[in-house]
Short mmCIF file of C-alpha atoms in Angstrom, two decimals:
data_model
loop_
_atom_site.label_atom_id
_atom_site.label_comp_id
_atom_site.label_asym_id
_atom_site.label_seq_id
_atom_site.Cartn_x
_atom_site.Cartn_y
_atom_site.Cartn_z
CA MET U 1 106.03 123.16 107.98
CA LEU U 2 103.61 120.41 106.95
CA HIS U 3 102.72 119.92 110.60
CA ASP U 4 101.27 123.44 110.45
CA LEU U 5 99.16 122.48 107.44
CA PHE U 6 97.84 119.06 108.46
CA PRO U 7 97.14 117.52 111.89
CA PRO U 8 100.07 115.33 113.03
CA GLY U 9 97.91 112.21 113.04
CA ILE U 10 96.87 112.67 109.42
CA GLN U 11 100.43 113.48 108.35
CA HIS U 12 101.73 110.35 110.09
CA ALA U 13 99.05 108.17 108.49
CA LEU U 14 99.86 109.56 105.03
CA ASP U 15 103.57 108.90 105.57
CA LEU U 16 102.90 105.30 106.59
CA ALA U 17 100.59 104.77 103.61
CA GLY U 18 103.24 106.03 101.20
CA ILE U 19 105.92 103.90 102.86
CA PHE U 20 103.70 100.80 102.69
CA VAL U 21 102.93 101.22 99.00
CA PHE U 22 106.55 101.89 98.04
CA ALA U 23 107.65 98.87 100.09
CA THR U 24 105.07 96.68 98.37
CA ALA U 25 106.36 97.72 94.95
CA GLY U 26 109.92 96.90 96.02
CA ALA U 27 108.94 93.54 97.45
CA LEU U 28 107.05 92.59 94.29
CA LEU U 29 110.12 93.32 92.18
CA ALA U 30 112.16 91.13 94.53
CA VAL U 31 109.69 88.28 94.01
CA ARG U 32 109.90 88.68 90.23
CA LYS U 33 113.71 88.52 90.54
CA ASN U 34 113.43 85.30 92.62
CA PHE U 35 115.04 86.88 95.68
CA ASP U 36 114.84 85.01 98.98
CA VAL U 37 112.99 86.29 102.04
CA PHE U 38 115.92 88.45 103.15
CA GLY U 39 116.23 89.99 99.68
CA ILE U 40 112.50 90.73 99.64
CA ALA U 41 112.75 92.49 103.00
CA VAL U 42 115.82 94.50 101.97
CA LEU U 43 114.27 95.63 98.70
CA ALA U 44 111.08 96.64 100.51
CA LEU U 45 113.06 98.64 103.06
CA VAL U 46 115.31 100.49 100.63
CA THR U 47 112.43 101.30 98.27
CA ALA U 48 110.30 102.74 101.04
CA LEU U 49 112.96 104.49 103.12
CA GLY U 50 115.93 105.13 100.84
CA GLY U 51 114.83 108.53 99.55
CA GLY U 52 113.95 109.90 102.98
CA LEU U 53 117.15 108.50 104.48
CA PHE U 54 119.25 110.24 101.82
CA ARG U 55 117.40 113.53 102.40
CA ASP U 56 117.82 113.40 106.17
CA LEU U 57 121.54 112.67 105.92
CA VAL U 58 122.06 115.56 103.50
CA ILE U 59 120.22 118.09 105.65
CA GLY U 60 121.67 116.78 108.91
CA ALA U 61 118.40 115.53 110.40
CA VAL U 62 119.90 112.78 112.54
CA PRO U 63 118.94 110.23 113.51
CA PRO U 64 116.96 109.96 110.26
CA ALA U 65 113.21 109.64 110.59
CA ALA U 66 113.45 106.05 109.29
CA PHE U 67 115.31 105.09 112.48
CA GLY U 68 113.75 107.55 114.90
CA GLU U 69 110.20 106.34 114.29
CA LEU U 70 109.70 102.58 114.80
CA SER U 71 106.55 102.45 112.68
CA PHE U 72 108.49 103.77 109.68
CA PHE U 73 110.86 100.81 109.94
CA VAL U 74 108.25 98.16 110.74
CA THR U 75 105.79 99.10 107.99
CA PRO U 76 108.05 98.00 105.08
CA LEU U 77 108.67 94.69 106.86
CA VAL U 78 104.92 94.16 107.15
CA ALA U 79 104.54 94.88 103.44
CA ALA U 80 107.38 92.44 102.67
CA ALA U 81 105.71 89.72 104.75
CA ILE U 82 102.40 90.21 102.96
CA VAL U 83 104.06 90.00 99.57
CA PHE U 84 106.13 86.98 100.64
CA PHE U 85 103.03 84.94 101.49
CA LEU U 86 100.42 86.48 99.19
CA HIS U 87 102.35 87.72 96.17
CA PRO U 88 100.03 86.12 93.55
CA GLU U 89 97.06 87.96 95.05
CA VAL U 90 99.03 91.19 95.45
CA GLN U 91 100.23 90.97 91.85
CA ARG U 92 96.62 90.82 90.65
CA ILE U 93 95.96 94.26 92.10
CA ASN U 94 99.12 95.70 90.58
CA THR U 95 97.13 98.46 88.86
CA ALA U 96 95.74 99.61 92.19
CA ILE U 97 99.25 99.52 93.67
CA ASN U 98 100.50 101.72 90.83
CA VAL U 99 97.73 104.22 91.60
CA PHE U 100 98.69 104.34 95.27
CA ASP U 101 102.35 104.54 94.27
CA ALA U 102 101.53 107.66 92.25
CA ALA U 103 99.85 109.13 95.32
CA GLY U 104 102.91 108.30 97.41
CA LEU U 105 105.11 109.96 94.81
CA GLY U 106 103.13 113.18 95.14
CA LEU U 107 103.19 113.09 98.92
CA PHE U 108 106.90 112.34 99.26
CA CYS U 109 108.07 115.02 96.83
CA VAL U 110 106.09 117.58 98.85
CA THR U 111 107.24 116.41 102.28
CA GLY U 112 110.84 116.15 101.07
CA THR U 113 110.84 119.70 99.71
CA THR U 114 109.27 121.26 102.78
CA LYS U 115 111.53 119.41 105.23
CA ALA U 116 114.66 120.41 103.30
CA TYR U 117 113.53 124.05 103.36
CA GLU U 118 112.84 123.84 107.10
CA TYR U 119 116.47 122.82 107.60
CA GLY U 120 117.77 125.93 105.87
CA LEU U 121 118.28 124.91 102.25
CA GLY U 122 117.45 127.26 99.42
CA LEU U 123 114.42 126.78 97.21
CA THR U 124 116.26 125.07 94.35
CA ALA U 125 118.13 122.71 96.65
CA SER U 126 114.92 121.98 98.55
CA ALA U 127 113.12 121.04 95.32
CA ALA U 128 116.04 118.79 94.35
CA LEU U 129 115.86 117.00 97.69
CA GLY U 130 112.10 116.71 97.29
CA LEU U 131 112.72 114.85 94.05
CA ALA U 132 115.38 112.70 95.74
CA THR U 133 112.95 111.84 98.53
CA ALA U 134 110.34 110.69 96.04
CA VAL U 135 112.54 108.66 93.68
CA GLY U 136 115.67 107.85 95.70
CA GLY U 137 114.31 104.60 97.08
CA GLY U 138 113.36 103.47 93.60
CA VAL U 139 116.89 104.16 92.36
CA LEU U 140 118.37 102.02 95.14
CA ARG U 141 115.82 99.29 94.42
CA ASP U 142 116.69 99.20 90.73
CA VAL U 143 120.45 99.18 91.38
CA LEU U 144 120.20 96.34 93.91
CA SER U 145 117.99 94.30 91.58
CA GLY U 146 120.20 94.81 88.51
CA GLU U 147 117.81 97.10 86.63
CA VAL U 148 118.57 100.36 84.85
CA PRO U 149 117.22 102.96 87.31
CA ARG U 150 113.92 104.37 86.18
CA LEU U 151 115.30 107.81 86.99
CA LEU U 152 117.76 107.45 84.08
CA ARG U 153 115.30 106.00 81.59
CA ASP U 154 111.94 107.44 82.44
CA ARG U 155 109.68 105.37 80.21
CA GLU U 156 106.46 106.49 81.82
CA MET U 157 107.53 109.79 83.33
CA TYR U 158 108.16 108.86 86.95
CA ALA U 159 110.72 111.50 87.86
CA VAL U 160 109.15 114.27 85.79
CA PRO U 161 105.90 114.44 87.82
CA ALA U 162 107.93 114.44 91.03
CA THR U 163 110.06 117.28 89.67
CA VAL U 164 106.93 119.25 88.84
CA GLY U 165 105.48 118.68 92.30
CA SER U 166 108.69 119.61 94.11
CA SER U 167 109.10 122.72 91.98
CA MET U 168 105.53 123.80 92.65
CA VAL U 169 106.13 123.57 96.41
CA ALA U 170 109.35 125.57 96.10
CA VAL U 171 107.51 128.28 94.13
CA PHE U 172 104.68 128.38 96.66
CA ILE U 173 107.22 128.77 99.48
CA GLY U 174 109.02 131.50 97.56
CA PHE U 175 105.81 133.49 97.17
CA ASP U 176 104.76 132.70 100.75
CA VAL U 177 101.53 131.03 99.62
CA LEU U 178 102.18 127.51 100.85
CA ASN U 179 99.07 126.35 102.69
CA ALA U 180 96.84 123.30 102.84
CA VAL U 181 95.22 124.14 99.49
CA THR U 182 98.43 124.77 97.53
CA THR U 183 100.09 121.74 99.15
CA ALA U 184 97.18 119.57 98.07
CA LEU U 185 97.41 121.11 94.60
CA ALA U 186 101.07 120.07 94.29
CA ILE U 187 100.29 116.53 95.46
CA VAL U 188 97.31 116.17 93.11
CA THR U 189 99.25 117.59 90.14
CA THR U 190 102.04 115.07 90.67
CA PHE U 191 99.50 112.27 91.11
CA VAL U 192 97.52 113.14 87.97
CA LEU U 193 100.63 113.59 85.80
CA ARG U 194 101.89 110.18 86.88
CA LEU U 195 98.54 108.52 86.16
CA LEU U 196 98.31 110.16 82.74
CA ALA U 197 101.88 109.07 81.95
CA MET U 198 101.00 105.47 82.80
CA ARG U 199 97.73 105.62 80.88
CA TYR U 200 99.14 107.17 77.70
CA HIS U 201 102.74 105.93 78.00
CA TRP U 202 104.23 109.41 78.09
CA ARG U 203 107.98 109.55 78.49
CA ALA U 204 110.74 112.09 78.78
CA PRO U 205 112.34 113.01 75.42
CA LEU U 206 115.42 111.25 74.11
CA ALA U 207 118.48 113.09 72.86
CA TRP U 208 117.63 115.75 70.26
CA ASN U 209 117.79 114.51 66.66
CA ARG U 210 119.10 111.13 67.76
CA ARG U 211 120.22 109.17 64.67
CA SER U 212 122.24 106.35 66.21
CA SER U 213 122.12 103.04 64.37
CA VAL U 214 122.11 101.28 67.73
CA ALA U 215 118.62 100.22 68.69
CA GLU U 216 117.27 101.51 71.96
CA GLU U 217 117.54 98.97 74.73
CA PRO U 218 114.23 97.53 75.93
#
């Protein structure tokens, strides 16, 4: 479906850009956790490809795109190598990486939703897989590194923008108005919501009327 909206070359370049940024974020976390070179590569790979791999296995798109397209597999390894040798310099541009990560979040939730719909899923299931595509790699990254997945404790609204973007795409498909403009609108909305959440520290609400004496974990 997206191939009808954007030229294949542009779509491929956007996919690689999103994969590279997600892989860089995973590799940086591995460095902060003092992982060795293999751990850095693994965390880069699962962060960049985990969500798409899960989506493709659910919808039966085999072999998954991560293994059918060599550049999808090589790009995270390139990002891991850059971080391995240049992590102090990469860490200094962490703000820029977060901005690109927000853009990747918007792109992946849209591509995940449209691909799931192309394979015959309903609109709700397609939106759910769009969310999984966008945040699934981050969940695997956090689990492997011993962190509480950001999906479960959304301090700066990571999953919420992806949910909004995926839902917008599903609605556009339902009303048969998905085109280049509405697709871009969903991507930009996700991107802007994520940036605003980082800027103003927005977060998803806690349990209603929570009065526990136990302090919230940091």
